[in-house]
Amino acid sequence: MSELALDALHHETRRFPPPEDLAREANATAETYAAAETDRLGFWEEQARALSWEAPWSQVLDWQRPFSKWFVGGRLNACVNAVDRHVENGAGEKVAFHWIGDGERERRDVTYADLQREVCKAANALTSLNVKAGDRVTIYMPMIPETVVTMLACARIGAPHNVVFCGFSSDSLRGRILDSDSRVVVTTDGQFRRGAPTPVKPAVDEALEACPDVRSVLVVRRTGDEVAWNDARDVWWHDVVDSASDQHEAAAFDAEHPLFMMYTSGTTAKPKGILHTTGGYLTHVSATHRLVFDLKPDRDIYWCAADIGWITGHSYIVYGPLINQATSLMYEGTPHPNDKARWWKLIQDHKVTILYTAPTTIRTLMKWGAEELEPYDLSSLRLLGSVGEPINPEAWMWYRDTVGGGRTPVVDTWWQTETGGIMITPLPGVTATKPGAAMTPFPGVSADVVDNDGKSVPDGGGGFLVLTEPWPGMLRGIWGDDERYKQTYWSRFEGVYFAGDGAKRDEDGDLWLLGRVDDVMNVSGHRISTTEVEHALVSHPSVAEAAVVGATDATTGQAIVAFVTPRGSVAEDESSGDEFVQSLRDHVAKQIGPIAKPRQVLVTPELPKTRSGKIMRRLLRDIAEHRELGDVTTLLDPTVTDAIRERMAGGSEKEE
Ligand code: PRX
């Protein structure tokens, strides 16, 4: 965030108290904060009691810093909590998901009883493929009900799932299959993107060329397009799942049994497998879902517009809402310029009451204009949530006033793949919100803002966000790498969790999140590492060196800008053309996935370096954001930046 924007935060005086009718019936009240304040662990125990346990825990927390165990000795089954118990309680006919396809007319309503039947079949099918408790299963699937069914079936048999976002390349997928040592992969023939079928399975086939241990690929027929088939390995979902028994006895697992892993980008080129376990995670996501979104299962239609391939989808499309017996809208598509009113129509037609989405989407819809939503009745909306990146006050106000008609509280929720669930957020019936602020830690969560030496900053100060006490949904580690877990999160400041985000505490003590302080970029709410993109670029045969920075972007929050030095063997006229730049962008998309495609690639004979040979990214960021350059005295060759600037001025920016 720029200095200017930071300064503006100082002067934000607007306050939005909770609407009275919401406050009167809110799931969370001032008492909720008070209860957690008095007895933090007791508060979490109370939340855990909302789940069904087969055996109770004997200890709430076992904290061997930085390793935590929650609800020690407790036993439960995640899928039983998300599905079976609702059916047993007579809610079998309640819709769990109104699923809406990307195309015009496709829709399916999936009830809790439907889910139970499908999940039991899938659990039996996975068992017949020899998947056992503890075995990892990689899931590479689009936003269709079978993806949820597969996750729940894995959870039911105690096989940790490893969902890989379907937009990742075969290379990225391969890395995640290998690191998790998955022996079974579940996928689809293809998917629909913006109404058109696009292939999915070929990426799996390509990835598996170097994954000799994968013995089965279970394939859902989605588009019906022709796919290559390996008889020794591939099985159709409709052959093995549809014919499987819909009866399946679920066993209970230890509270600390691994539920899933999710790979996320860090500051190195290798993504980290963030590990989540069962009892604590489910407690955290269901409590936050119930209290932050004020969920009333009998009245609300809840829509979390994330993709299941990210943590938001895991926690707030699948586990949180299902545990709370919510009825959700699940939409396969994303906002599209050819159908600008689709979102508003979905909200109107399904009478959506709670919407949870990312600032980048809000800004896109805002750019398309209020006139797109005016013809639609959005009066069903009563609560709006934001997640994934800092939300600028203009987008926050537009969300509240134009989308929410000025009635709806906006909850800006800060959290991470690592935290499992929401950590810093307003509570809609209690907090008087400020446009752009995540406000306060959720009850039972302890956060602080510290300076470079780890000292808590006073009100009005800025620094690094840290979490000072363990919480139930916290990651239990990085898959197969305890040392990296300690290094990444627990070594920057003694004894506290380092989130990697900058934050400010205002004069009232409320928190504002300011974006990453490390080499992680946030593009449209997607976490991408600069190092990962740099590695992808230098793996191109014509590239000698690359430096990547995240530049502020009005729509996507940040955009990837790459500075590239070609190899000496590459002719000047070859490297200066658009074609070369395009080939580099495509190369990154191929290596990582289209989400990592740089907005801009600048080819330059040299990168600005210090005398000791370090690339000065700070200067590149200044250049990418068209700012005056900071201190250049340590540069080995100060003329380099002028040359880059000139090229920058002549270059064009690409949007996909
Ligand atoms: O920088 C923060 C930003 O997203 C990062 C976490 O990314 P990921 O693990 O992919 O999870 C995204 C969804 C939870 C954080 O380190 N971030 C997330 N929510 C916010 C945010 N930044 C500011 N405000 C938020 N509400």
XYZ file of C-alpha atoms and ligand atoms in Angstrom, residues 264 311-312 387-390 412-418 501 513 516 522 527, ligand 1:
45
model
C 0.620 -22.465 -0.967
C -8.390 -22.432 1.322
C -11.438 -20.129 1.283
C -11.397 -11.843 1.970
C -8.076 -12.394 0.283
C -6.402 -8.997 0.124
C -6.694 -5.545 1.625
C -13.509 -7.721 6.101
C -11.937 -10.980 7.204
C -8.180 -11.463 7.418
C -6.733 -14.951 7.484
C -4.442 -17.305 5.556
C -4.118 -20.864 4.279
C -2.005 -21.416 7.372
C 1.686 -9.207 6.602
C -3.981 -5.007 7.076
C 2.583 -8.770 2.423
C -1.254 -11.156 -4.042
C -0.899 -15.929 -3.510
O -1.630 -11.007 2.739
C -2.765 -11.566 3.353
C -3.873 -11.681 2.351
O -3.801 -12.991 1.841
C -2.745 -13.707 2.448
C -3.140 -15.144 2.628
O -3.340 -15.734 1.381
P -3.943 -17.195 1.282
O -3.173 -18.089 2.169
O -3.991 -17.528 -0.153
O -5.380 -17.076 1.867
C -6.296 -16.205 1.262
C -7.665 -16.401 1.858
C -7.747 -16.452 3.307
C -2.513 -12.984 3.757
O -1.237 -13.223 4.262
N -5.196 -11.457 2.962
C -6.164 -12.356 3.176
N -7.267 -11.746 3.677
C -6.969 -10.442 3.788
C -5.653 -10.248 3.346
N -5.065 -9.038 3.361
C -5.794 -7.999 3.822
N -7.052 -8.115 4.258
C -7.695 -9.295 4.259
N -8.958 -9.377 4.660
